[in-house]
Coordinates of C-alpha atoms in Angstrom, one line a residue:
Chain G
M186 CA 0.7 23.4 -25.7
G187 CA -2.2 21.4 -25.2
G188 CA -3.0 20.1 -21.7
F189 CA 0.5 20.3 -20.2
A190 CA 0.6 24.1 -19.8
G191 CA -0.1 24.2 -16.1
P192 CA 1.8 22.3 -13.4
M193 CA 3.6 20.1 -15.7
R194 CA 5.3 22.9 -17.6
S195 CA 6.3 24.9 -14.3
L196 CA 7.5 21.5 -12.9
L197 CA 10.0 21.0 -15.9
A198 CA 11.4 24.5 -15.7
S199 CA 12.7 23.9 -12.3
T200 CA 14.1 20.4 -12.6
S201 CA 17.5 20.5 -11.6
P202 CA 20.1 17.9 -12.3
P203 CA 20.4 14.6 -10.5
F204 CA 22.1 14.1 -7.2
P205 CA 25.7 13.0 -7.0
P206 CA 26.2 9.2 -6.8
S207 CA 26.4 7.6 -3.7
H208 CA 29.4 7.9 -1.6
P209 CA 29.7 5.6 1.4
S210 CA 31.4 6.6 4.4
H211 CA 31.4 10.4 3.4
P212 CA 28.9 13.0 4.7
I213 CA 26.7 14.2 1.9
P214 CA 25.7 17.6 1.9
S215 CA 22.4 18.1 2.9
T216 CA 20.1 18.6 -0.1
S217 CA 16.4 18.4 -0.8
S218 CA 14.9 15.0 -1.4
T219 CA 13.7 15.8 -4.9
S220 CA 13.5 19.0 -7.1
L221 CA 10.1 18.9 -8.3
H222 CA 9.3 22.2 -6.4
A223 CA 7.6 23.5 -9.3
F224 CA 4.3 21.9 -8.4
D225 CA 3.5 25.7 -7.5
A226 CA 0.1 26.5 -6.8
D227 CA 0.9 30.1 -8.1
H228 CA 1.3 28.5 -11.6
L229 CA -1.9 26.6 -11.9
A230 CA -4.3 28.1 -14.2
P231 CA -7.6 26.5 -14.4
R232 CA -7.3 23.9 -17.3
R233 CA -10.2 23.0 -19.6
R234 CA -9.3 19.8 -21.3
P235 CA -11.0 18.0 -24.3
H236 CA -12.7 14.7 -23.7
D237 CA -9.7 12.4 -24.6
D238 CA -6.9 14.7 -24.2
R239 CA -4.4 12.2 -23.7
R240 CA -4.6 11.0 -27.3
Q241 CA -4.0 14.6 -28.5
V242 CA -0.7 15.2 -26.4
S243 CA 2.0 16.5 -28.7
S244 CA 5.4 15.1 -29.0
G245 CA 6.7 18.1 -27.1
A246 CA 4.4 17.3 -24.2
L247 CA 5.7 13.8 -24.5
A248 CA 9.1 15.0 -24.3
M249 CA 8.2 16.9 -21.4
S250 CA 6.5 13.8 -19.5
D251 CA 9.6 12.2 -20.0
A252 CA 11.5 14.7 -18.2
L253 CA 9.0 14.6 -15.4
R254 CA 9.3 10.9 -15.1
R255 CA 13.2 11.3 -15.1
A256 CA 13.0 13.9 -12.4
V257 CA 10.7 11.5 -10.3
W258 CA 12.9 8.6 -11.1
D259 CA 16.1 10.4 -10.1
G260 CA 14.7 11.6 -6.9
S261 CA 16.9 10.7 -3.9
I262 CA 17.5 11.1 -0.2
P263 CA 20.9 11.1 1.7
V264 CA 20.7 8.6 4.3
R265 CA 22.8 8.0 7.2
V266 CA 22.7 4.2 8.7
L267 CA 23.9 3.5 12.3
L268 CA 24.5 0.3 13.7
D269 CA 22.3 -0.2 16.9
P270 CA 24.8 -0.2 19.8
S271 CA 23.7 -3.4 21.2
E272 CA 24.6 -5.0 18.0
C273 CA 28.3 -3.6 18.0
R274 CA 31.3 -5.1 19.4
I275 CA 33.1 -1.7 19.7
F276 CA 32.3 0.5 22.6
D277 CA 32.7 3.5 20.8
Q278 CA 30.4 2.5 18.0
A279 CA 31.0 1.7 14.5
D280 CA 31.2 4.4 11.8
A281 CA 28.2 5.5 10.1
Y282 CA 27.3 4.4 6.7
Y283 CA 26.2 7.0 4.2
F284 CA 24.5 6.7 0.8
Q285 CA 22.1 8.3 -1.4
A286 CA 18.8 6.3 -1.5
R287 CA 16.7 6.5 -4.8
R288 CA 13.2 7.4 -3.7
V289 CA 11.6 4.9 -6.2
A290 CA 13.8 1.8 -4.9
Y291 CA 13.2 -0.3 -1.8
L292 CA 15.6 -0.7 1.1
P293 CA 16.4 -4.3 0.4
F294 CA 18.0 -3.2 -2.7
Y295 CA 20.8 -1.5 -0.5
L296 CA 20.9 -4.0 2.4
P297 CA 23.6 -6.3 1.0
R298 CA 26.1 -3.5 0.8
I299 CA 25.0 -2.0 4.2
Y300 CA 25.6 -5.2 5.7
R301 CA 29.2 -5.5 4.1
F302 CA 30.0 -2.2 5.6
F303 CA 29.1 -3.0 9.4
E304 CA 30.1 -6.7 9.1
P305 CA 33.5 -6.3 10.8
F306 CA 31.5 -4.5 13.8
L307 CA 29.0 -7.1 14.4
I308 CA 29.3 -9.0 17.8
D309 CA 28.3 -12.4 16.1
K310 CA 27.9 -13.0 12.5
S311 CA 26.1 -16.1 12.9
V312 CA 23.4 -14.6 14.7
A313 CA 23.3 -11.3 12.9
T314 CA 23.0 -12.4 9.4
V315 CA 21.6 -10.5 6.5
E316 CA 18.5 -12.3 6.6
S317 CA 17.7 -11.0 10.2
A318 CA 18.4 -7.4 9.4
W319 CA 16.0 -4.8 9.8
F320 CA 15.8 -1.0 9.9
E321 CA 14.1 1.3 12.5
V322 CA 13.6 5.0 12.7
D323 CA 12.0 6.4 16.1
N324 CA 11.4 2.9 17.2
A325 CA 9.2 2.3 14.0
P326 CA 10.4 -0.6 11.8
L327 CA 10.8 0.3 8.2
R328 CA 8.5 -1.6 5.9
W329 CA 10.5 -3.5 3.2
H330 CA 7.7 -3.1 0.7
W331 CA 7.3 0.8 0.8
P332 CA 9.4 2.7 -1.6
V333 CA 11.9 4.6 0.0
G334 CA 10.5 7.9 -0.7
L335 CA 7.3 7.1 1.0
L336 CA 9.1 5.9 4.1
H337 CA 10.9 9.1 4.3
D338 CA 8.0 11.2 3.7
F339 CA 5.8 9.2 6.0
Y340 CA 8.3 8.9 9.0
T341 CA 9.5 12.4 8.8
A342 CA 5.9 13.7 8.3
L343 CA 7.6 15.6 5.7
D344 CA 6.4 19.1 5.0
P345 CA 8.4 20.5 2.1
T346 CA 7.2 24.1 2.9
K347 CA 9.6 23.9 5.9
T348 CA 13.3 24.5 5.1
A349 CA 15.8 21.3 5.5
T350 CA 18.3 21.5 8.4
A351 CA 21.6 19.7 8.1
T352 CA 22.6 17.7 11.1
T353 CA 26.3 17.5 11.7
P354 CA 27.1 13.8 12.6
P355 CA 29.1 13.1 15.6
T356 CA 32.5 11.5 15.3
N357 CA 35.0 10.2 17.7
H358 CA 37.3 12.9 17.6
D359 CA 35.3 16.0 18.4
R360 CA 33.4 14.9 21.5
S361 CA 34.8 17.2 24.0
T362 CA 34.0 20.3 21.5
S363 CA 30.7 19.0 20.3
P364 CA 28.0 21.3 20.7
P365 CA 25.1 20.5 22.9
P366 CA 22.7 18.2 21.0
P367 CA 20.1 20.3 19.2
P368 CA 16.6 20.6 20.3
D369 CA 13.9 18.3 19.2
P370 CA 13.3 18.8 15.4
E371 CA 10.2 20.7 14.7
P372 CA 7.9 18.0 13.1
G373 CA 7.8 18.0 9.5
V374 CA 11.2 19.7 9.0
P375 CA 13.5 17.3 7.0
Q376 CA 16.7 16.4 9.1
L377 CA 19.2 15.4 6.3
P378 CA 20.9 13.0 6.1
W379 CA 18.0 10.8 7.1
T380 CA 19.3 8.8 9.9
I381 CA 18.0 5.2 10.4
T382 CA 19.3 2.4 12.6
L383 CA 20.4 -1.1 11.4
R384 CA 19.1 -4.0 13.9
F385 CA 19.3 -7.6 13.9
A386 CA 18.0 -8.7 17.3
S387 CA 14.1 -9.2 18.0
Y388 CA 13.0 -9.0 14.4
P389 CA 9.6 -7.5 14.8
H390 CA 7.5 -10.2 12.9
D391 CA 4.1 -8.6 13.9
L392 CA 5.0 -5.3 12.1
L393 CA 7.4 -6.3 9.3
T394 CA 7.1 -8.9 6.6
T395 CA 10.0 -11.6 6.6
L396 CA 12.5 -10.5 4.0
T397 CA 13.5 -13.2 1.7
P398 CA 15.3 -13.0 -1.9
T399 CA 12.0 -13.1 -3.8
S400 CA 9.7 -11.1 -1.2
T401 CA 10.5 -7.6 -2.5
H402 CA 9.9 -8.7 -5.9
D403 CA 6.5 -10.7 -5.0
S404 CA 5.0 -7.8 -3.2
F405 CA 6.0 -5.4 -5.9
I406 CA 4.3 -7.4 -8.6
N407 CA 1.3 -7.8 -6.5
T408 CA 1.1 -4.2 -6.1
V409 CA 1.5 -3.5 -9.8
K410 CA -1.3 -6.0 -10.7
E411 CA -3.6 -4.2 -8.1
A412 CA -2.8 -1.0 -9.5
D413 CA -3.5 -2.5 -13.1
F414 CA -6.8 -4.0 -12.1
A415 CA -7.7 -0.6 -10.4
R416 CA -7.0 1.3 -13.5
N417 CA -8.8 -1.0 -16.0
G418 CA -11.1 -3.1 -14.0
T419 CA -9.2 -6.0 -15.5
A420 CA -5.7 -7.4 -14.9
K421 CA -5.7 -7.9 -18.6
A422 CA -2.7 -5.4 -19.2
V423 CA -0.4 -7.0 -16.5
M424 CA -1.2 -10.4 -17.6
S425 CA -0.5 -9.8 -21.2
L426 CA 3.1 -8.9 -20.3
S427 CA 5.5 -11.6 -21.5
P428 CA 7.6 -13.3 -18.8
A429 CA 10.7 -11.6 -20.0
D430 CA 8.8 -8.2 -19.7
S431 CA 7.5 -9.0 -16.3
R432 CA 11.2 -9.9 -15.1
R433 CA 12.4 -6.7 -16.7
L434 CA 9.9 -4.6 -14.9
F435 CA 11.5 -5.4 -11.5
A436 CA 15.0 -6.0 -12.7
S437 CA 15.1 -2.6 -14.3
L438 CA 14.0 -1.1 -10.9
Q439 CA 16.7 -2.6 -9.2
D440 CA 19.2 -1.7 -11.8
H441 CA 17.8 1.9 -12.0
D442 CA 17.2 1.8 -15.5
F443 CA 14.8 4.3 -16.6
D444 CA 14.3 3.1 -20.3
G445 CA 14.1 -0.7 -19.3
F446 CA 11.4 0.2 -16.6
W447 CA 9.4 2.6 -18.7
G448 CA 9.6 0.6 -21.8
V449 CA 7.7 -2.4 -20.0
S450 CA 5.4 0.0 -17.6
D451 CA 4.1 1.9 -20.8
K452 CA 3.1 -1.5 -22.3
M453 CA 0.6 -1.9 -19.4
L454 CA -0.5 1.9 -19.4
K455 CA -1.0 2.1 -23.1
H456 CA -2.4 -1.4 -23.5
S457 CA -4.9 -1.5 -26.2
G458 CA -7.5 -3.9 -24.5
S459 CA -7.9 -1.5 -21.7
T460 CA -8.8 2.0 -20.9
V461 CA -7.7 3.8 -17.7
R462 CA -11.0 4.4 -15.8
N463 CA -9.6 4.8 -12.2
I464 CA -6.5 6.0 -10.5
P465 CA -5.1 4.0 -7.8
L466 CA -3.8 5.9 -4.8
R467 CA -3.2 5.6 -1.1
I468 CA -3.2 8.4 1.1
Y469 CA -1.2 8.1 4.5
N470 CA -1.6 10.1 7.5
P471 CA 1.4 10.3 9.5
E472 CA -0.3 11.5 12.5
T473 CA -2.6 8.5 12.9
S474 CA -0.8 6.0 10.8
Q475 CA -4.0 5.3 8.9
V476 CA -3.8 4.6 5.3
I477 CA -6.7 5.0 3.0
Q478 CA -6.9 3.3 -0.4
G479 CA -8.8 4.6 -3.1
S480 CA -9.6 4.1 -6.6
V481 CA -10.9 7.2 -8.2
P482 CA -12.5 7.8 -11.6
V483 CA -10.4 9.9 -13.9
R484 CA -13.5 12.1 -14.7
Q485 CA -15.7 13.9 -12.4
A486 CA -19.1 12.3 -12.4
A487 CA -20.8 15.5 -12.1
S488 CA -19.6 16.7 -15.4
I489 CA -19.9 13.4 -17.3
L490 CA -22.9 15.0 -19.2
R491 CA -20.7 17.7 -20.6
G492 CA -17.8 15.7 -21.6
G493 CA -16.1 14.7 -18.4
D494 CA -13.9 17.2 -16.7
P495 CA -10.7 15.4 -15.5
Q496 CA -10.9 14.6 -11.8
T497 CA -8.2 16.7 -10.0
L498 CA -6.1 15.5 -6.9
G499 CA -8.1 18.2 -4.9
G500 CA -11.6 16.4 -5.8
A501 CA -10.0 13.1 -5.0
L502 CA -8.7 14.2 -1.7
N503 CA -12.1 15.8 -1.0
S504 CA -13.9 12.6 -1.7
L505 CA -11.6 10.2 0.3
V506 CA -10.6 12.3 3.2
P507 CA -13.2 15.3 3.4
M508 CA -12.4 16.0 7.0
L509 CA -9.1 17.1 6.2
F510 CA -9.8 18.2 2.6
P511 CA -12.9 20.5 3.1
S512 CA -12.2 22.1 -0.2
R513 CA -11.2 20.9 -3.6
R514 CA -9.3 23.9 -4.4
S515 CA -7.6 25.0 -1.4
V516 CA -5.8 23.3 1.1
V517 CA -6.9 24.1 4.7
L518 CA -5.7 21.6 7.1
A519 CA -3.2 19.2 5.2
R520 CA -0.9 19.5 2.3
P521 CA -0.6 16.6 0.0
V522 CA 3.1 15.4 -0.2
M523 CA 4.5 13.0 -2.8
H524 CA 8.2 12.6 -4.1
G525 CA 9.2 15.2 -1.5
V526 CA 7.1 18.1 -2.9
V527 CA 3.6 19.6 -2.2
L528 CA 1.2 18.5 -4.9
P529 CA -1.0 21.1 -6.4
L530 CA -4.8 20.4 -5.8
S531 CA -5.7 21.3 -9.4
V532 CA -3.4 18.9 -11.2
P533 CA -5.4 16.3 -13.0
L534 CA -5.1 12.8 -11.4
V535 CA -4.6 11.3 -14.9
D536 CA -1.4 13.4 -15.6
L537 CA -0.4 12.9 -12.2
M538 CA -0.3 9.1 -12.6
Q539 CA 1.1 9.1 -16.1
E540 CA 4.0 11.3 -15.0
A541 CA 4.5 10.8 -11.5
M542 CA 3.4 7.5 -10.0
Y543 CA 5.6 5.2 -8.2
P544 CA 6.8 2.4 -10.2
D545 CA 4.4 0.0 -8.4
G546 CA 1.6 2.0 -10.1
F547 CA 0.2 3.8 -7.1
L548 CA 0.0 7.3 -6.2
H549 CA 1.5 7.4 -2.6
I550 CA 0.5 10.5 -1.1
T551 CA 1.5 11.5 2.6
L552 CA -0.1 14.5 4.3
A553 CA 1.7 17.4 6.0
M554 CA -0.7 18.7 8.6
M555 CA -0.8 22.6 8.5
D556 CA 0.2 24.8 11.5
D557 CA -2.8 25.7 13.1
D558 CA -2.0 28.5 15.8
N559 CA -5.5 29.4 16.3
D560 CA -6.8 25.6 16.9
T561 CA -9.3 26.4 14.6
A562 CA -9.4 22.5 13.4
S563 CA -11.5 21.6 16.4
S564 CA -14.3 24.3 15.6
Y565 CA -15.8 22.9 12.3
V566 CA -19.5 23.7 12.0
R567 CA -21.7 22.1 9.7
L568 CA -23.6 25.0 7.9
T569 CA -27.1 24.5 7.1
H570 CA -28.3 25.9 3.6
G571 CA -29.4 29.1 4.7
E572 CA -26.2 29.8 6.5
E573 CA -23.9 29.9 3.8
N574 CA -24.3 33.3 2.2
A575 CA -24.1 34.5 6.2
A576 CA -20.8 32.6 6.3
A577 CA -19.3 34.2 3.1
A578 CA -20.1 37.5 4.6
N579 CA -18.8 37.1 7.6
A580 CA -15.6 35.7 6.4
Q581 CA -12.8 37.4 7.7
T582 CA -9.7 36.2 5.8
P583 CA -9.0 35.2 2.4
L584 CA -8.9 31.6 3.3
D585 CA -12.4 31.7 4.8
R586 CA -13.9 33.6 1.7
S587 CA -12.1 31.0 -0.3
L588 CA -13.9 28.2 1.4
A589 CA -17.3 30.0 1.5
L590 CA -16.9 30.8 -2.1
D591 CA -16.0 27.0 -2.7
R592 CA -19.1 25.8 -0.8
S593 CA -21.3 28.1 -2.9
L594 CA -19.5 27.1 -6.2
D595 CA -19.5 23.3 -5.7
G596 CA -22.4 22.8 -3.3
D597 CA -20.5 19.9 -2.2
A598 CA -18.2 21.0 0.6
D599 CA -20.0 20.4 3.7
W600 CA -17.8 21.6 6.1
V601 CA -16.6 25.2 6.6
M602 CA -14.2 26.5 9.1
L603 CA -15.5 29.5 11.2
Chain V
M287 CA -3.2 -0.2 7.0
S288 CA -6.7 0.5 6.1
H289 CA -8.0 -0.3 2.7
D290 CA -11.4 0.8 3.8
T291 CA -12.4 3.1 1.1
D292 CA -14.7 1.4 -1.2
M293 CA -14.4 2.6 -4.9
T294 CA -18.0 3.3 -5.0
D295 CA -17.6 6.1 -2.6
V296 CA -16.0 8.5 -4.9
D297 CA -18.3 10.7 -6.7
D298 CA -21.4 9.1 -8.3
A299 CA -21.6 5.4 -7.9
P300 CA -20.6 3.5 -10.9
P301 CA -23.2 1.1 -12.3
P302 CA -23.8 -1.9 -9.7
L303 CA -21.2 -4.5 -9.8
A304 CA -22.2 -7.8 -11.4
L305 CA -21.1 -11.3 -10.2
P306 CA -18.4 -12.2 -10.0
F307 CA -17.8 -9.0 -8.5
L308 CA -19.1 -8.1 -5.1
S309 CA -19.8 -4.6 -3.7
K310 CA -20.0 -3.8 0.1
E311 CA -23.4 -4.3 0.1
T312 CA -23.6 -7.7 -1.7
F313 CA -20.5 -8.9 0.3
A314 CA -22.6 -8.5 3.4
V315 CA -25.3 -10.4 1.9
A316 CA -22.8 -13.2 1.0
V317 CA -21.4 -13.3 4.4
A318 CA -25.0 -13.7 5.8
G319 CA -25.6 -16.5 3.1
L320 CA -22.4 -18.4 4.0
I321 CA -23.3 -18.1 7.9
A322 CA -26.5 -19.6 7.2
Q323 CA -24.8 -22.4 5.6
L324 CA -22.5 -22.8 8.3
D325 CA -24.9 -22.7 11.1
A326 CA -26.8 -25.5 9.1
C327 CA -24.0 -27.7 8.4
A328 CA -21.2 -27.1 10.6
A329 CA -22.5 -25.8 13.8
D330 CA -19.3 -26.3 15.9
L331 CA -17.4 -24.1 13.8
R332 CA -16.4 -20.8 15.6
Y333 CA -16.8 -17.6 13.5
A334 CA -17.5 -14.0 14.1
I335 CA -18.5 -10.9 12.1
K336 CA -16.0 -8.1 12.8
E337 CA -15.8 -4.5 11.8
S338 CA -12.7 -2.4 10.5
P339 CA -11.8 -0.3 13.4
Y340 CA -11.6 2.5 10.7
D341 CA -15.2 2.1 9.2
P342 CA -17.8 0.0 10.8
S343 CA -19.4 -0.7 7.4
D344 CA -16.5 -2.9 6.2
I345 CA -17.2 -6.1 7.6
Y346 CA -15.1 -9.3 7.6
L347 CA -15.8 -12.8 8.7
E348 CA -13.4 -14.5 11.0
I349 CA -13.5 -18.1 11.2
T350 CA -11.1 -19.9 13.8
R351 CA -9.8 -23.5 13.5
S352 CA -7.0 -25.3 15.2
I353 CA -5.0 -28.3 14.2
D354 CA -2.3 -30.5 15.5
F355 CA 0.9 -29.9 13.9
A356 CA 4.2 -31.1 14.6
P357 CA 7.2 -28.9 14.0
S358 CA 8.9 -31.2 11.6
S359 CA 7.5 -30.4 8.4
D360 CA 6.7 -34.1 7.3
T361 CA 4.7 -34.7 10.2
A362 CA 2.8 -31.5 9.7
A363 CA 2.0 -32.2 6.2
T364 CA 0.3 -35.6 7.2
S365 CA -1.7 -34.0 10.0
V366 CA -3.1 -31.3 7.8
A367 CA -3.9 -33.9 5.3
T368 CA -5.8 -35.9 7.9
T369 CA -7.5 -32.8 9.1
D370 CA -8.4 -31.7 5.7
E371 CA -10.2 -35.3 4.8
T372 CA -12.3 -35.4 8.0
S373 CA -15.9 -35.3 7.2
T374 CA -17.2 -33.2 10.1
L375 CA -15.7 -30.4 11.9
D376 CA -16.3 -31.8 15.5
E377 CA -13.2 -33.8 14.8
D378 CA -11.1 -30.7 14.3
D379 CA -12.3 -28.9 17.7
P380 CA -9.3 -28.8 19.8
E381 CA -11.8 -28.7 23.0
A382 CA -13.1 -32.4 21.8
L383 CA -9.6 -33.8 21.1
P384 CA -7.0 -34.3 23.5
V385 CA -3.7 -32.9 22.3
Q386 CA -1.2 -35.5 21.4
S387 CA 1.8 -35.1 23.5
Q388 CA 4.4 -34.7 20.7
N389 CA 2.4 -32.3 18.5
H390 CA 1.5 -28.9 19.0
N391 CA -1.7 -27.0 18.6
L392 CA -2.0 -24.3 15.7
V393 CA -4.6 -21.9 15.9
I394 CA -5.8 -20.4 12.6
H395 CA -7.7 -17.4 12.2
Y396 CA -9.0 -16.9 8.7
H397 CA -10.3 -13.6 7.8
I398 CA -12.8 -13.2 4.8
L399 CA -12.8 -9.7 3.8
L400 CA -13.7 -7.6 0.6
S401 CA -10.8 -6.3 -1.4
P402 CA -11.9 -2.7 -2.5
I403 CA -10.0 -2.9 -5.5
Y404 CA -10.5 -6.3 -6.9
A405 CA -14.3 -6.4 -5.6
V406 CA -13.9 -10.1 -4.6
P407 CA -13.6 -11.7 -1.2
T408 CA -9.8 -12.0 -0.1
L409 CA -8.7 -14.6 2.4
H410 CA -6.2 -13.4 5.1
L411 CA -5.1 -15.5 7.8
T412 CA -2.8 -15.3 11.0
T413 CA -1.6 -18.3 13.1
N414 CA -0.8 -18.8 16.8
P415 CA 2.1 -19.6 17.3
P416 CA 3.0 -17.4 14.3
I417 CA 4.4 -18.8 11.1
H418 CA 7.1 -16.5 9.8
A419 CA 8.6 -18.2 6.6
L420 CA 6.6 -19.4 3.4
S421 CA 8.1 -22.8 3.5
S422 CA 6.6 -23.5 7.0
F423 CA 3.3 -22.2 5.9
Y424 CA 3.2 -24.5 2.9
D425 CA 4.2 -27.4 5.2
S426 CA 1.6 -26.5 7.7
L427 CA -1.5 -25.3 6.1
V428 CA -1.4 -25.9 2.3
P429 CA -2.6 -29.4 1.5
P430 CA -0.2 -31.5 -0.5
D431 CA -2.6 -32.1 -3.4
Q432 CA -2.9 -28.0 -3.5
R433 CA 0.8 -27.1 -3.4
A434 CA 1.9 -27.5 -7.0
A435 CA -1.2 -25.3 -8.3
V436 CA -0.5 -22.7 -5.5
A437 CA 3.1 -22.5 -6.1
A438 CA 2.9 -22.1 -9.8
V439 CA 1.3 -18.5 -9.4
G440 CA 3.1 -15.4 -9.6
V441 CA 6.7 -14.7 -8.4
Q442 CA 6.6 -17.0 -5.5
G443 CA 3.4 -18.7 -5.8
G444 CA -0.3 -17.6 -4.8
I445 CA 0.4 -16.9 -1.1
S446 CA 2.3 -14.0 0.4
Q447 CA 2.7 -12.0 3.6
T448 CA 1.4 -8.6 3.7
E449 CA -0.3 -6.1 6.2
H450 CA -3.6 -6.7 7.3
P451 CA -5.8 -4.0 5.8
Y452 CA -7.6 -3.5 9.3
L453 CA -5.4 -4.7 12.1
Q454 CA -2.0 -2.9 11.3
R455 CA 0.3 -6.2 11.7
T456 CA 1.3 -8.5 9.2
C457 CA -0.7 -11.6 8.0
W458 CA -0.7 -14.3 5.2
F459 CA -3.1 -14.0 2.1
V460 CA -4.2 -15.5 -0.7
H461 CA -3.9 -13.5 -4.0
P462 CA -7.2 -12.3 -5.3
C463 CA -6.0 -11.4 -8.8
Q464 CA -7.7 -14.6 -10.3
T465 CA -10.6 -15.0 -8.0
A466 CA -12.9 -13.4 -10.2
E467 CA -12.3 -15.6 -13.2
A468 CA -12.2 -18.7 -10.9
M469 CA -15.8 -17.8 -9.7
R470 CA -17.2 -16.6 -12.9
P471 CA -18.2 -20.0 -14.2
W472 CA -20.1 -20.7 -10.8
V473 CA -22.1 -17.5 -10.3
T474 CA -22.8 -16.2 -13.9
R475 CA -25.0 -17.7 -16.6
D476 CA -22.6 -16.9 -19.3
G477 CA -19.8 -18.6 -17.4
G478 CA -18.9 -21.0 -20.2
E479 CA -17.2 -24.2 -19.7
G480 CA -19.7 -26.6 -20.9
G481 CA -22.7 -24.6 -19.3
R482 CA -21.5 -25.0 -15.7
G483 CA -22.4 -21.5 -15.1
S484 CA -25.9 -21.9 -14.2
G485 CA -26.0 -18.8 -12.1
E486 CA -28.2 -20.5 -9.7
V487 CA -25.9 -20.0 -6.8
G488 CA -26.2 -16.2 -6.5
V489 CA -24.8 -13.9 -4.1
E490 CA -25.9 -16.1 -0.9
G491 CA -24.1 -19.1 -2.3
Y492 CA -21.1 -17.2 -3.5
L493 CA -19.0 -17.7 -0.4
G494 CA -19.6 -21.4 -0.1
I495 CA -18.2 -21.9 -3.9
W496 CA -15.2 -19.6 -3.0
L497 CA -14.3 -21.6 0.2
G498 CA -14.2 -24.4 -2.1
I499 CA -11.6 -22.7 -4.4
V500 CA -9.8 -20.3 -2.4
G501 CA -10.1 -21.5 1.2
R502 CA -9.3 -25.1 0.0
A503 CA -5.7 -23.8 -0.7
V504 CA -5.0 -23.0 2.7
G505 CA -6.8 -25.8 4.5
L506 CA -10.1 -24.0 5.2
T507 CA -12.5 -26.6 3.9
V508 CA -16.0 -26.9 5.3
P509 CA -18.5 -29.5 4.5
L510 CA -21.5 -27.7 3.3
R511 CA -24.6 -29.3 2.2
R512 CA -24.9 -27.8 -1.1
G513 CA -22.3 -26.1 -3.4
G514 CA -19.6 -25.9 -0.8
Q515 CA -17.4 -28.5 -1.9
I516 CA -15.7 -29.2 -5.4
A517 CA -14.5 -32.5 -5.9

């Protein structure tokens, strides 16, 4: 089955049907964000792939890749929108607006219908216009130019290994019998539906770009160009698109037209005048708000002489964020999350890009910090060369042994947890 | 946002970047080259070398200017055009000029930094008071003779709002996706177009040329003795 026997196959096996269509004003049953739970480390056998494996992908594998892309494309998040009380003319507050947000979409796509829903509740429609609207969650304005899935995973610091909990929205009819408010949610545990607040006053210009009818399209295309340049070292592929194709790329995303979007996007990914050399990715740390941008070669440099093993996600993270990913093979301090699922470190980056990139061409990966009861995160010790074997011998847990082994295998993991 | 990871950090470094592309190291040389030109020719210009808060090896050059502008767009355009044609920076210095009563002072912070993906300098800028609308930006900062060319690029022209790579706040920037091709004739020997590409400019003169192409689009023109201005 060629190169797609590992994570991709198991991913397909558990892909569930798409979520029900959006249904405003009706609470949506809590569901997980996407169904890509099959990025399961247990299924990941080491994979050796021939030099240019992408040209050897069978038709069956292509069908599978289509299924993966569709699963990513159809991933969605139940969202509850509340109108900020200061904007509402009714003391008891407006109803909440519920909808199913596509993970690959952008918030401005949904703004017109959200605005129409709340319009009767606004104190002064001449001030609270759709142009002045913005969303926030926990006092953080939600960037217009990040995909919804990234916004959700970043601002919830999503850890898919934790079980989602449903929140019961309060209504005006059961206040006297309402249970006490739940305790603060545990970080990383998704609270569904995801609750965001619609505001109009005090647009946070310092943190949020101005929303205009063209700004979302503009920033999307800029990111597509950047991703294309990162992949190929030139912008030939994106520049070679016809004006009609360029328009279709964004219009199909707005219309959620899978075939329309990938018809154009594949022209870039498979452009004859360019070869994919690097994979563009951004890594988001919800704890520090730092974003690290990388452009990672598709082949491991150390192995170029013997044909070039594909670079894995673990290798990329180890290179870009070595403090959080001291090992290429095992997660130690943080889990990489994308589209609402934990990604396996062994997945080849080029496969991940082909099957699961966001429509703008980037892999937007958030980090879920792992629980650390023993507070070992602060006790890193750099080992000198002679100490490695002693560390392996003294390792008390499978994780320690794995790390020590990793050190001796790779020769490139400088940090070992003691 | 931090875009502070140079692509050359990953695994073994690829072959050295050739002009018109710049690496972290050659960008630092280019910045030093520009500063030498600025010191020689524009002594009153306010500039500072700054570091990324995420990685001190990521440097950028901040140039600060201020212009008079009137809130009405027509007046603003005239004011910028006048500023743009002045031959020395002394006349742009707000400390040397009394501010006209009906005009406002606009302070512009230009940040010249290296794009890790495009491997060329990019121009980011913020203003005080801040400008939020694209049309106001054009009125205040894009010289009239540049507007048609700038507006013809991309979805809404070659200027957009974005997040500053280092400062976690919004700013304006000039799209870098065509910078390499614009620079190629000036900094490479095989640059084409009738042998303009003498290659003599080199890394040291890179940013002087670049200012004449990219900076010019947003009113950042500096009279440099050689190579800095394009007729």
